[in-house]
Each structure stands twice: as C-alpha cells, then as structure tokens.
mmCIF file of C-alpha atoms and ligand atoms in Angstrom:
data_model
loop_
_atom_site.group_PDB
_atom_site.id
_atom_site.type_symbol
_atom_site.label_atom_id
_atom_site.label_comp_id
_atom_site.label_asym_id
_atom_site.label_seq_id
_atom_site.Cartn_x
_atom_site.Cartn_y
_atom_site.Cartn_z
ATOM 1 C CA MET A 1 3.081 -12.707 -13.450
ATOM 2 C CA LYS A 2 3.787 -14.791 -10.415
ATOM 3 C CA SER A 3 7.214 -16.330 -10.417
ATOM 4 C CA LEU A 4 6.265 -19.592 -8.743
ATOM 5 C CA SER A 5 3.001 -21.435 -8.790
ATOM 6 C CA ARG A 6 1.381 -21.760 -5.415
ATOM 7 C CA ARG A 7 2.193 -25.431 -5.262
ATOM 8 C CA GLN A 8 5.869 -24.869 -6.095
ATOM 9 C CA PHE A 9 6.016 -22.224 -3.469
ATOM 10 C CA THR A 10 4.528 -24.415 -0.783
ATOM 11 C CA LYS A 11 7.034 -27.157 -1.591
ATOM 12 C CA SER A 12 10.044 -24.863 -1.433
ATOM 13 C CA ALA A 13 8.888 -22.514 1.307
ATOM 14 C CA GLY A 14 10.112 -24.682 4.130
ATOM 15 C CA ALA A 15 13.616 -24.928 2.744
ATOM 16 C CA LEU A 16 13.754 -21.228 2.004
ATOM 17 C CA ALA A 17 12.572 -20.380 5.483
ATOM 18 C CA VAL A 18 15.244 -22.549 7.058
ATOM 19 C CA SER A 19 18.044 -21.189 4.941
ATOM 20 C CA SER A 20 16.941 -17.582 5.398
ATOM 21 C CA PHE A 21 16.848 -18.132 9.131
ATOM 22 C CA ALA A 22 20.256 -19.786 9.068
ATOM 23 C CA ILE A 23 22.140 -17.401 6.800
ATOM 24 C CA GLY A 24 19.934 -14.331 6.815
ATOM 25 C CA THR A 25 19.156 -14.214 3.078
ATOM 26 C CA ALA A 26 15.848 -12.767 1.924
ATOM 27 C CA LYS A 27 13.017 -15.127 1.146
ATOM 28 C CA ALA A 28 12.072 -15.269 -2.547
ATOM 29 C CA ALA A 29 8.798 -13.505 -3.171
ATOM 30 C CA GLN A 30 5.791 -15.596 -4.060
ATOM 31 C CA PHE A 31 4.612 -12.986 -6.547
ATOM 32 C CA THR A 32 7.016 -10.877 -8.585
ATOM 33 C CA TYR A 33 5.082 -8.330 -10.639
ATOM 34 C CA LYS A 34 6.389 -5.817 -13.153
ATOM 35 C CA PHE A 35 5.379 -2.157 -13.203
ATOM 36 C CA ALA A 36 6.462 -0.296 -16.351
ATOM 37 C CA ASN A 37 6.330 3.446 -16.934
ATOM 38 C CA ASN A 38 7.770 6.048 -19.274
ATOM 39 C CA LEU A 39 9.170 8.511 -16.718
ATOM 40 C CA PRO A 40 12.706 9.015 -15.365
ATOM 41 C CA LEU A 41 13.590 7.654 -11.924
ATOM 42 C CA ALA A 42 13.799 11.219 -10.615
ATOM 43 C CA HIS A 43 10.113 11.896 -11.335
ATOM 44 C CA PRO A 44 7.780 11.750 -8.298
ATOM 45 C CA MET A 45 5.951 8.849 -9.926
ATOM 46 C CA ASN A 46 8.949 6.576 -9.534
ATOM 47 C CA LYS A 47 9.861 7.861 -6.098
ATOM 48 C CA ARG A 48 6.371 7.183 -4.792
ATOM 49 C CA ALA A 49 6.170 3.825 -6.569
ATOM 50 C CA GLN A 50 9.434 2.763 -4.919
ATOM 51 C CA GLU A 51 8.058 3.711 -1.519
ATOM 52 C CA ALA A 52 4.870 1.786 -2.243
ATOM 53 C CA ALA A 53 6.918 -1.255 -3.317
ATOM 54 C CA ALA A 54 8.807 -1.225 -0.019
ATOM 55 C CA LYS A 55 5.605 -0.927 2.017
ATOM 56 C CA ILE A 56 3.899 -3.689 0.049
ATOM 57 C CA LYS A 57 6.855 -6.000 0.539
ATOM 58 C CA GLU A 58 6.838 -5.314 4.253
ATOM 59 C CA GLU A 59 3.113 -5.657 4.746
ATOM 60 C CA THR A 60 2.876 -8.875 2.725
ATOM 61 C CA GLY A 61 5.783 -10.332 4.692
ATOM 62 C CA GLY A 62 7.865 -10.484 1.505
ATOM 63 C CA ARG A 63 5.258 -12.353 -0.525
ATOM 64 C CA PHE A 64 4.804 -9.582 -3.100
ATOM 65 C CA ASP A 65 7.691 -7.961 -4.943
ATOM 66 C CA LEU A 66 6.861 -4.976 -7.162
ATOM 67 C CA GLN A 67 9.635 -4.499 -9.699
ATOM 68 C CA ILE A 68 9.719 -1.043 -11.258
ATOM 69 C CA PHE A 69 10.911 -0.437 -14.818
ATOM 70 C CA PRO A 70 11.146 3.347 -15.396
ATOM 71 C CA SER A 71 12.110 5.288 -18.553
ATOM 72 C CA SER A 72 10.317 2.964 -20.989
ATOM 73 C CA GLN A 73 12.913 0.250 -20.281
ATOM 74 C CA LEU A 74 10.482 -2.413 -21.439
ATOM 75 C CA GLY A 75 9.451 -0.534 -24.578
ATOM 76 C CA SER A 76 7.629 2.549 -25.823
ATOM 77 C CA ASP A 77 4.174 3.415 -24.520
ATOM 78 C CA THR A 78 2.607 1.870 -27.599
ATOM 79 C CA ASP A 79 4.522 -1.404 -27.048
ATOM 80 C CA THR A 80 3.911 -1.443 -23.321
ATOM 81 C CA LEU A 81 0.168 -1.046 -23.803
ATOM 82 C CA ASP A 82 0.279 -4.317 -25.755
ATOM 83 C CA GLN A 83 2.355 -5.910 -22.995
ATOM 84 C CA VAL A 84 -0.027 -4.977 -20.194
ATOM 85 C CA ARG A 85 -2.911 -6.344 -22.271
ATOM 86 C CA SER A 86 -1.124 -9.665 -22.762
ATOM 87 C CA GLY A 87 0.239 -9.876 -19.212
ATOM 88 C CA ALA A 88 3.909 -9.579 -20.212
ATOM 89 C CA VAL A 89 3.890 -6.634 -17.801
ATOM 90 C CA ASP A 90 1.490 -6.555 -14.874
ATOM 91 C CA PHE A 91 1.130 -2.810 -14.243
ATOM 92 C CA PHE A 92 1.582 0.203 -16.472
ATOM 93 C CA THR A 93 0.860 3.892 -15.998
ATOM 94 C CA LEU A 94 -0.447 5.419 -19.201
ATOM 95 C CA SER A 95 -1.830 8.792 -20.230
ATOM 96 C CA GLY A 96 -5.551 8.561 -20.826
ATOM 97 C CA LEU A 97 -5.012 10.115 -24.240
ATOM 98 C CA ILE A 98 -2.689 7.331 -25.369
ATOM 99 C CA LEU A 99 -4.963 4.727 -23.810
ATOM 100 C CA SER A 100 -7.654 6.082 -26.137
ATOM 101 C CA THR A 101 -6.152 3.990 -28.943
ATOM 102 C CA LEU A 102 -7.819 1.098 -27.082
ATOM 103 C CA VAL A 103 -10.496 2.861 -24.982
ATOM 104 C CA PRO A 104 -11.628 5.902 -27.016
ATOM 105 C CA VAL A 105 -13.316 7.830 -24.199
ATOM 106 C CA ALA A 106 -10.120 7.779 -22.107
ATOM 107 C CA ALA A 107 -8.871 10.812 -24.057
ATOM 108 C CA ILE A 108 -11.664 12.999 -22.718
ATOM 109 C CA ASN A 109 -9.674 14.751 -19.982
ATOM 110 C CA GLY A 110 -7.312 16.022 -22.688
ATOM 111 C CA VAL A 111 -9.828 18.245 -24.468
ATOM 112 C CA GLY A 112 -7.993 21.526 -25.011
ATOM 113 C CA PHE A 113 -8.416 24.161 -22.268
ATOM 114 C CA ALA A 114 -11.157 22.180 -20.528
ATOM 115 C CA PHE A 115 -9.750 22.216 -16.978
ATOM 116 C CA LYS A 116 -8.930 25.474 -15.251
ATOM 117 C CA ASP A 117 -7.298 24.170 -12.071
ATOM 118 C CA TYR A 118 -6.484 21.099 -9.965
ATOM 119 C CA PRO A 119 -9.598 21.172 -7.742
ATOM 120 C CA THR A 120 -11.692 20.891 -10.911
ATOM 121 C CA VAL A 121 -9.469 18.100 -12.250
ATOM 122 C CA TRP A 122 -9.635 15.890 -9.176
ATOM 123 C CA LYS A 123 -13.327 16.478 -8.606
ATOM 124 C CA ALA A 124 -13.957 15.157 -12.119
ATOM 125 C CA MET A 125 -11.401 12.349 -12.211
ATOM 126 C CA ASP A 126 -12.194 11.107 -8.694
ATOM 127 C CA GLY A 127 -15.878 11.522 -9.486
ATOM 128 C CA LYS A 128 -18.258 10.773 -12.344
ATOM 129 C CA LEU A 129 -15.941 11.416 -15.270
ATOM 130 C CA GLY A 130 -13.234 9.145 -13.844
ATOM 131 C CA ASP A 131 -15.816 6.469 -13.007
ATOM 132 C CA HIS A 132 -17.108 6.528 -16.552
ATOM 133 C CA VAL A 133 -13.633 6.108 -18.046
ATOM 134 C CA ARG A 134 -12.670 3.430 -15.484
ATOM 135 C CA GLY A 135 -15.805 1.507 -16.420
ATOM 136 C CA GLU A 136 -14.877 1.615 -20.100
ATOM 137 C CA ILE A 137 -11.331 0.433 -19.286
ATOM 138 C CA ALA A 138 -12.764 -2.527 -17.358
ATOM 139 C CA LYS A 139 -14.930 -3.422 -20.368
ATOM 140 C CA THR A 140 -11.773 -4.342 -22.306
ATOM 141 C CA GLY A 141 -11.665 -7.489 -20.171
ATOM 142 C CA SER A 142 -7.865 -7.564 -20.367
ATOM 143 C CA ILE A 143 -6.969 -4.540 -18.227
ATOM 144 C CA PHE A 144 -8.426 -2.507 -15.374
ATOM 145 C CA ALA A 145 -7.577 0.806 -13.709
ATOM 146 C CA PHE A 146 -6.901 1.408 -10.029
ATOM 147 C CA ASP A 147 -9.134 3.930 -8.262
ATOM 148 C CA THR A 148 -6.547 6.677 -8.004
ATOM 149 C CA MET A 149 -5.380 8.365 -11.140
ATOM 150 C CA TRP A 150 -1.833 9.745 -10.954
ATOM 151 C CA ASP A 151 -0.932 13.257 -12.052
ATOM 152 C CA ASN A 152 1.053 14.089 -15.138
ATOM 153 C CA GLY A 153 0.117 17.755 -14.995
ATOM 154 C CA PHE A 154 -0.955 20.805 -16.945
ATOM 155 C CA ARG A 155 0.968 20.759 -20.189
ATOM 156 C CA GLN A 156 3.176 23.637 -21.331
ATOM 157 C CA THR A 157 4.755 24.246 -24.705
ATOM 158 C CA THR A 158 8.518 24.230 -25.237
ATOM 159 C CA THR A 159 10.420 25.095 -28.395
ATOM 160 C CA SER A 160 13.980 25.569 -29.568
ATOM 161 C CA SER A 161 13.083 28.362 -31.964
ATOM 162 C CA LYS A 162 10.712 30.991 -30.550
ATOM 163 C CA PRO A 163 8.201 31.541 -27.780
ATOM 164 C CA ILE A 164 4.553 30.682 -28.396
ATOM 165 C CA VAL A 165 2.661 33.839 -27.486
ATOM 166 C CA THR A 166 -0.402 33.721 -29.735
ATOM 167 C CA PRO A 167 -2.011 30.861 -31.684
ATOM 168 C CA ALA A 168 -0.376 32.233 -34.856
ATOM 169 C CA ASP A 169 3.015 31.220 -33.422
ATOM 170 C CA LEU A 170 1.973 27.581 -33.731
ATOM 171 C CA VAL A 171 1.317 27.784 -37.465
ATOM 172 C CA ASN A 172 3.644 25.340 -39.273
ATOM 173 C CA MET A 173 5.492 24.632 -36.016
ATOM 174 C CA LYS A 174 7.094 21.185 -36.142
ATOM 175 C CA ILE A 175 5.828 19.878 -32.835
ATOM 176 C CA ARG A 176 6.115 16.416 -31.330
ATOM 177 C CA VAL A 177 2.876 14.956 -30.016
ATOM 178 C CA PRO A 178 2.322 11.668 -28.149
ATOM 179 C CA PRO A 179 0.629 8.851 -30.084
ATOM 180 C CA ALA A 180 -3.038 9.835 -29.739
ATOM 181 C CA ALA A 181 -5.605 11.194 -32.197
ATOM 182 C CA LEU A 182 -6.712 14.002 -29.872
ATOM 183 C CA TRP A 183 -3.224 15.489 -29.776
ATOM 184 C CA THR A 184 -2.737 15.379 -33.524
ATOM 185 C CA SER A 185 -6.187 16.826 -34.096
ATOM 186 C CA MET A 186 -5.596 19.711 -31.677
ATOM 187 C CA TYR A 187 -2.336 20.790 -33.287
ATOM 188 C CA LYS A 188 -3.807 20.456 -36.767
ATOM 189 C CA ALA A 189 -6.585 22.770 -35.577
ATOM 190 C CA PHE A 190 -3.870 25.284 -34.679
ATOM 191 C CA GLY A 191 -2.334 24.905 -38.130
ATOM 192 C CA ALA A 192 0.832 23.342 -36.686
ATOM 193 C CA ALA A 193 2.743 20.374 -38.141
ATOM 194 C CA PRO A 194 2.414 17.668 -35.464
ATOM 195 C CA THR A 195 4.535 14.493 -35.577
ATOM 196 C CA THR A 196 3.673 11.477 -33.437
ATOM 197 C CA ILE A 197 6.647 10.276 -31.367
ATOM 198 C CA ASN A 198 6.644 8.055 -28.290
ATOM 199 C CA PHE A 199 8.157 9.685 -25.206
ATOM 200 C CA ASN A 200 11.247 7.468 -25.137
ATOM 201 C CA GLU A 201 12.388 9.111 -28.389
ATOM 202 C CA VAL A 202 11.492 12.717 -27.589
ATOM 203 C CA TYR A 203 14.832 13.924 -26.234
ATOM 204 C CA THR A 204 16.706 12.672 -29.299
ATOM 205 C CA ALA A 205 14.052 13.990 -31.688
ATOM 206 C CA LEU A 206 14.409 17.463 -30.165
ATOM 207 C CA GLN A 207 18.185 17.269 -30.053
ATOM 208 C CA SER A 208 18.473 16.275 -33.713
ATOM 209 C CA LYS A 209 15.790 18.829 -34.676
ATOM 210 C CA VAL A 210 13.458 16.271 -36.209
ATOM 211 C CA VAL A 211 10.971 18.509 -34.406
ATOM 212 C CA ASP A 212 11.407 21.979 -32.904
ATOM 213 C CA ALA A 213 8.773 21.835 -30.198
ATOM 214 C CA GLU A 214 7.017 19.573 -27.723
ATOM 215 C CA GLU A 215 4.596 20.013 -24.861
ATOM 216 C CA ASN A 216 4.754 18.526 -21.368
ATOM 217 C CA PRO A 217 4.247 19.485 -17.729
ATOM 218 C CA LEU A 218 7.179 21.228 -16.017
ATOM 219 C CA ALA A 219 7.942 18.187 -13.834
ATOM 220 C CA ILE A 220 8.790 16.293 -17.035
ATOM 221 C CA VAL A 221 10.605 19.172 -18.735
ATOM 222 C CA ASP A 222 12.845 19.125 -15.673
ATOM 223 C CA THR A 223 13.267 15.435 -14.791
ATOM 224 C CA ALA A 224 13.673 14.331 -18.424
ATOM 225 C CA LYS A 225 16.146 17.210 -18.935
ATOM 226 C CA LEU A 226 14.255 18.584 -21.923
ATOM 227 C CA TYR A 227 15.650 22.012 -20.965
ATOM 228 C CA GLU A 228 18.956 20.822 -22.438
ATOM 229 C CA VAL A 229 17.402 20.698 -25.910
ATOM 230 C CA GLN A 230 14.664 23.374 -25.644
ATOM 231 C CA LYS A 231 15.019 27.104 -25.057
ATOM 232 C CA TYR A 232 11.541 28.582 -24.660
ATOM 233 C CA CYS A 233 8.782 27.496 -22.341
ATOM 234 C CA SER A 234 5.393 29.037 -22.993
ATOM 235 C CA LEU A 235 2.895 28.556 -20.187
ATOM 236 C CA THR A 236 -0.002 27.531 -22.369
ATOM 237 C CA ASN A 237 -1.669 25.195 -19.810
ATOM 238 C CA HIS A 238 -3.474 23.831 -22.836
ATOM 239 C CA MET A 239 -4.458 20.475 -21.391
ATOM 240 C CA TRP A 240 -4.501 18.502 -18.183
ATOM 241 C CA ASP A 241 -3.066 15.023 -18.515
ATOM 242 C CA GLY A 242 -3.012 12.170 -16.012
ATOM 243 C CA PHE A 243 -1.885 8.577 -15.817
ATOM 244 C CA TRP A 244 -4.242 5.680 -15.318
ATOM 245 C CA PHE A 245 -2.538 3.047 -13.168
ATOM 246 C CA LEU A 246 -3.432 0.011 -15.247
ATOM 247 C CA GLY A 247 -3.226 -3.628 -14.259
ATOM 248 C CA ASN A 248 -3.439 -6.828 -16.258
ATOM 249 C CA LYS A 249 -6.670 -8.508 -15.202
ATOM 250 C CA THR A 250 -5.397 -12.104 -15.282
ATOM 251 C CA SER A 251 -2.287 -11.265 -13.232
ATOM 252 C CA TRP A 252 -4.436 -9.433 -10.725
ATOM 253 C CA ASP A 253 -6.977 -12.215 -10.406
ATOM 254 C CA ALA A 254 -4.108 -14.624 -9.629
ATOM 255 C CA LEU A 255 -3.389 -12.750 -6.379
ATOM 256 C CA PRO A 256 -4.987 -13.765 -3.089
ATOM 257 C CA LYS A 257 -7.530 -11.216 -1.836
ATOM 258 C CA ASP A 258 -5.385 -10.118 1.101
ATOM 259 C CA VAL A 259 -2.441 -9.371 -1.199
ATOM 260 C CA GLN A 260 -4.731 -7.492 -3.598
ATOM 261 C CA ALA A 261 -5.965 -5.346 -0.721
ATOM 262 C CA ILE A 262 -2.427 -4.459 0.401
ATOM 263 C CA VAL A 263 -1.239 -3.710 -3.134
ATOM 264 C CA SER A 264 -4.191 -1.487 -4.001
ATOM 265 C CA LYS A 265 -4.029 0.371 -0.711
ATOM 266 C CA HIS A 266 -0.378 1.335 -1.217
ATOM 267 C CA ILE A 267 -0.617 2.010 -4.950
ATOM 268 C CA ASN A 268 -3.600 4.327 -4.474
ATOM 269 C CA ALA A 269 -1.938 6.101 -1.536
ATOM 270 C CA ALA A 270 1.237 6.551 -3.594
ATOM 271 C CA GLY A 271 -0.867 8.132 -6.339
ATOM 272 C CA ILE A 272 -2.306 10.664 -3.909
ATOM 273 C CA ALA A 273 1.195 11.488 -2.639
ATOM 274 C CA GLU A 274 2.471 11.799 -6.217
ATOM 275 C CA ARG A 275 -0.273 14.329 -7.007
ATOM 276 C CA ALA A 276 0.906 16.500 -4.124
ATOM 277 C CA ASP A 277 4.549 16.151 -5.211
ATOM 278 C CA VAL A 278 3.824 17.220 -8.779
ATOM 279 C CA ALA A 279 1.739 20.195 -7.636
ATOM 280 C CA ALA A 280 4.479 21.292 -5.212
ATOM 281 C CA LEU A 281 7.241 20.838 -7.785
ATOM 282 C CA THR A 282 5.410 22.830 -10.389
ATOM 283 C CA THR A 283 5.361 26.004 -8.300
ATOM 284 C CA GLY A 284 9.152 26.045 -7.868
ATOM 285 C CA LEU A 285 10.162 24.758 -11.262
ATOM 286 C CA GLN A 286 9.774 27.919 -13.278
ATOM 287 C CA ALA A 287 12.593 29.504 -11.273
ATOM 288 C CA ALA A 288 14.744 26.363 -11.425
ATOM 289 C CA LEU A 289 14.296 25.983 -15.185
ATOM 290 C CA THR A 290 15.016 29.686 -15.732
ATOM 291 C CA GLN A 291 18.326 29.105 -13.965
ATOM 292 C CA LYS A 292 18.970 26.244 -16.349
ATOM 293 C CA GLY A 293 18.552 28.657 -19.272
ATOM 294 C CA MET A 294 14.898 28.435 -20.264
ATOM 295 C CA VAL A 295 12.966 31.572 -21.137
ATOM 296 C CA PHE A 296 9.359 31.649 -19.919
ATOM 297 C CA ASN A 297 6.311 33.520 -21.123
ATOM 298 C CA GLU A 298 2.606 33.491 -20.369
ATOM 299 C CA VAL A 299 -0.217 33.422 -22.885
ATOM 300 C CA ALA A 300 -3.814 34.596 -23.030
ATOM 301 C CA PRO A 301 -5.624 31.234 -23.167
ATOM 302 C CA ASP A 302 -8.848 32.667 -24.645
ATOM 303 C CA ALA A 303 -7.159 33.339 -27.965
ATOM 304 C CA PHE A 304 -6.117 29.676 -28.179
ATOM 305 C CA ARG A 305 -9.535 28.410 -27.137
ATOM 306 C CA ASP A 306 -11.213 30.649 -29.725
ATOM 307 C CA LYS A 307 -8.938 29.302 -32.430
ATOM 308 C CA LEU A 308 -9.887 25.714 -31.533
ATOM 309 C CA LYS A 309 -13.542 26.674 -31.494
ATOM 310 C CA ALA A 310 -13.316 28.312 -34.921
ATOM 311 C CA ALA A 311 -11.589 25.216 -36.315
ATOM 312 C CA GLY A 312 -14.509 23.030 -35.143
ATOM 313 C CA PHE A 313 -12.341 21.149 -32.629
ATOM 314 C CA TYR A 314 -14.922 21.041 -29.820
ATOM 315 C CA LYS A 315 -17.773 20.144 -32.143
ATOM 316 C CA ASP A 316 -15.780 17.268 -33.671
ATOM 317 C CA TRP A 317 -14.723 15.827 -30.351
ATOM 318 C CA LYS A 318 -18.174 16.130 -28.834
ATOM 319 C CA ALA A 319 -19.425 13.989 -31.713
ATOM 320 C CA LYS A 320 -16.613 11.462 -31.204
ATOM 321 C CA PHE A 321 -17.002 11.126 -27.438
ATOM 322 C CA GLY A 322 -20.793 11.154 -27.574
ATOM 323 C CA ASP A 323 -23.318 13.278 -25.698
ATOM 324 C CA LYS A 324 -23.203 11.319 -22.454
ATOM 325 C CA ALA A 325 -19.435 11.535 -21.915
ATOM 326 C CA TRP A 326 -19.342 15.127 -23.152
ATOM 327 C CA SER A 327 -22.058 16.280 -20.756
ATOM 328 C CA THR A 328 -20.260 14.501 -17.893
ATOM 329 C CA LEU A 329 -17.175 16.542 -18.797
ATOM 330 C CA GLU A 330 -19.172 19.771 -19.087
ATOM 331 C CA ASP A 331 -20.827 19.126 -15.725
ATOM 332 C CA SER A 332 -17.341 19.426 -14.229
ATOM 333 C CA VAL A 333 -15.715 22.119 -16.306
ATOM 334 C CA GLY A 334 -18.597 24.230 -17.648
ATOM 335 C CA ALA A 335 -19.783 24.697 -21.223
ATOM 336 C CA LEU A 336 -17.149 23.986 -23.885
ATOM 337 C CA GLY A 337 -16.942 25.263 -27.437
HETATM 338 O O1 LIG B 401 4.614 11.284 -23.796
HETATM 339 C C1 LIG B 401 4.520 12.282 -23.055
HETATM 340 O O2 LIG B 401 4.710 13.425 -23.454
HETATM 341 C C2 LIG B 401 4.132 12.082 -21.616
HETATM 342 C C3 LIG B 401 5.330 11.579 -20.848
HETATM 343 O O3 LIG B 401 3.703 13.283 -21.068
HETATM 344 C C4 LIG B 401 3.009 11.112 -21.589
HETATM 345 O O4 LIG B 401 3.105 10.055 -21.031
HETATM 346 C C5 LIG B 401 1.778 11.493 -22.307
#
C-alpha cells in the first residue's frame, strides 16, 4: 500500500526536496509496494524483479519503490495468497495450480503431460487459454493478473531413494506436492502417497525424510539447493507450471495512471526476460546438477500418460474444468485423455 497519502506527500515534498538537494539523501518514495514470492534470491525471477524495481524507480523519478520479499519471507504461499487478497502485500507471484484454491480454472495448465514444449506453452498462455484464466482471476474483484505470465518450468521428479523410470516406481512413493487439488489427484492416480507441503518447508521435509520425493523444474532444484537432500532426478516433464504475477486491485487502483503504465511495462518485460533465463538455465543445469551429485534418467512419457488415462484422471478433470476451458486447452495442445 502507499506509504503516504497524496496530501501528506504534497505537504512534505518541498522539505524533502530541499534536504535531498542539500545533503544528497534519496527522496522518500510516494508509493512503497511489496512484492512477495516463494523463490530464492538466486532464481531468475528475483534477479529480473530487482532489475524491474530499479527501472521503475528511475522512470517514476523515485515515486514508486518496489520492495521484494523472496523465499516466502512474508509467509507460505497459502498465507501470502490471503495477504494479496487483503492488500497486506501488493504483488505476489503464484503458481496457477495453487491459485486454483481461489480460482479453480487456474490449475488448467497443470494437467499432466498436456504441454509438449515451450512454443506450445506460450502460445496458449499468451493467447486464449491465458486470457480465459486472467478473466476468471479478475472476477475475484480482489486481485488481478498482469499480462505476462512468468515461467516456473517443466517439472521433473527428484527422490532420495530410487529413480522414477516407469509409473510403477511411483507406487507408494512418499512425495511432496504443493497445496493444490490437481497435484494430489495426479499422484493418487499414480498410486503414490502425496503429502501437501508449502514450498517454504520442502527442503526441511526432504532433509528429515518426512517425504522421499518432490517434483520441481531444474532451476528450482538448483537455486533452492534441493540437490543437497535429493539424489535422483528423473526427467518426467510431467507438467508445465507458471507463475501469475498477481496484484491487489485496491492497491493498484490507488496508483496514478502514469505510474501504473510504468510499473506494468517493466513487470511484463521482466517476465519475458525471466522466461528466457529459465529456458537457458535449464539446458545447462543437468550437467551442473550431475556435478553436484545428482543422478539423472529419462522416462518414456507415454507410459505415464496411459496410467493417468486408465485411472480416469483426464475424464475427471475435464468434468471439473468444464467443456469450454477444456476445449480451449485442447485447441492448444491436441486431444487429451
Ligand atoms: O511449490 C513449488 O514446488 C513451486 C516453487 O514450484 C511452486 O511455486 C508451485
């Protein structure tokens, strides 16, 4: 939220300007907004957000200060979703699947083995499928999503116990899943034993063997140092996951139009740059993580897809998402289930 009302700012601006001229101190920002996320500082998301913050500050002449809170510093994803709805935080990047606890259709990009590659992902998320989800997010009235979705990545499966080569290897596997019905449902369909844990507790849960497995894109396995507590990395590519850059509607509406335009321009551009970073990182990370001791293997995805099909996973989720959303997904990725 803004730190000073407009009237307070006008009253104090003169004094601040004089003192900053005289002693060279920075002017206090008129708007200080909080951006919370669950990723480590080293992840491209935070690097690009920091760059965007600097550009926004410069282009608004210091009026807008974007404060970044990485690594779930302000709370777990579940807590932070409440905070962005209430306005306690102004911006929050959240996986569409977790957002589905509030906006059910937002989980749709996470349908198992739906997306085959990045061109297909961005065509859908920058096109009709993304528009549909963004529209549903706006209908909440409390939050909205920026135009550019940020990349999390294609998710891979890590374990401390054994590689996942066929779907049978997942049976009874104690695997951590993020807090979202689609994730739990998918691992139940595989016959695994999924446990819901917010990301800020994943490292410890793996270390203490509360769970033996988790799944995340390589950029996270690396930057969150999950390789320290996981041995095997199976390239299952079972789902593509992205972050909606969410804003609190009331906070946003309190900004002058020119500030809004500068903030959205730089946030959306940072999202595009972050996509390229994650894609570039992913190609080199298998070698880097192998050096750090992880053992990689590939899988035949058809066997996993067939297992989900046989368990009724696609049929169930088509019914939950509804025909319209499902056909928008299938228009992008081809027939499912
Ligand atoms: O919680 C996770 O695993 C993460 C970081 O990938 C998400 O935000 C969904």
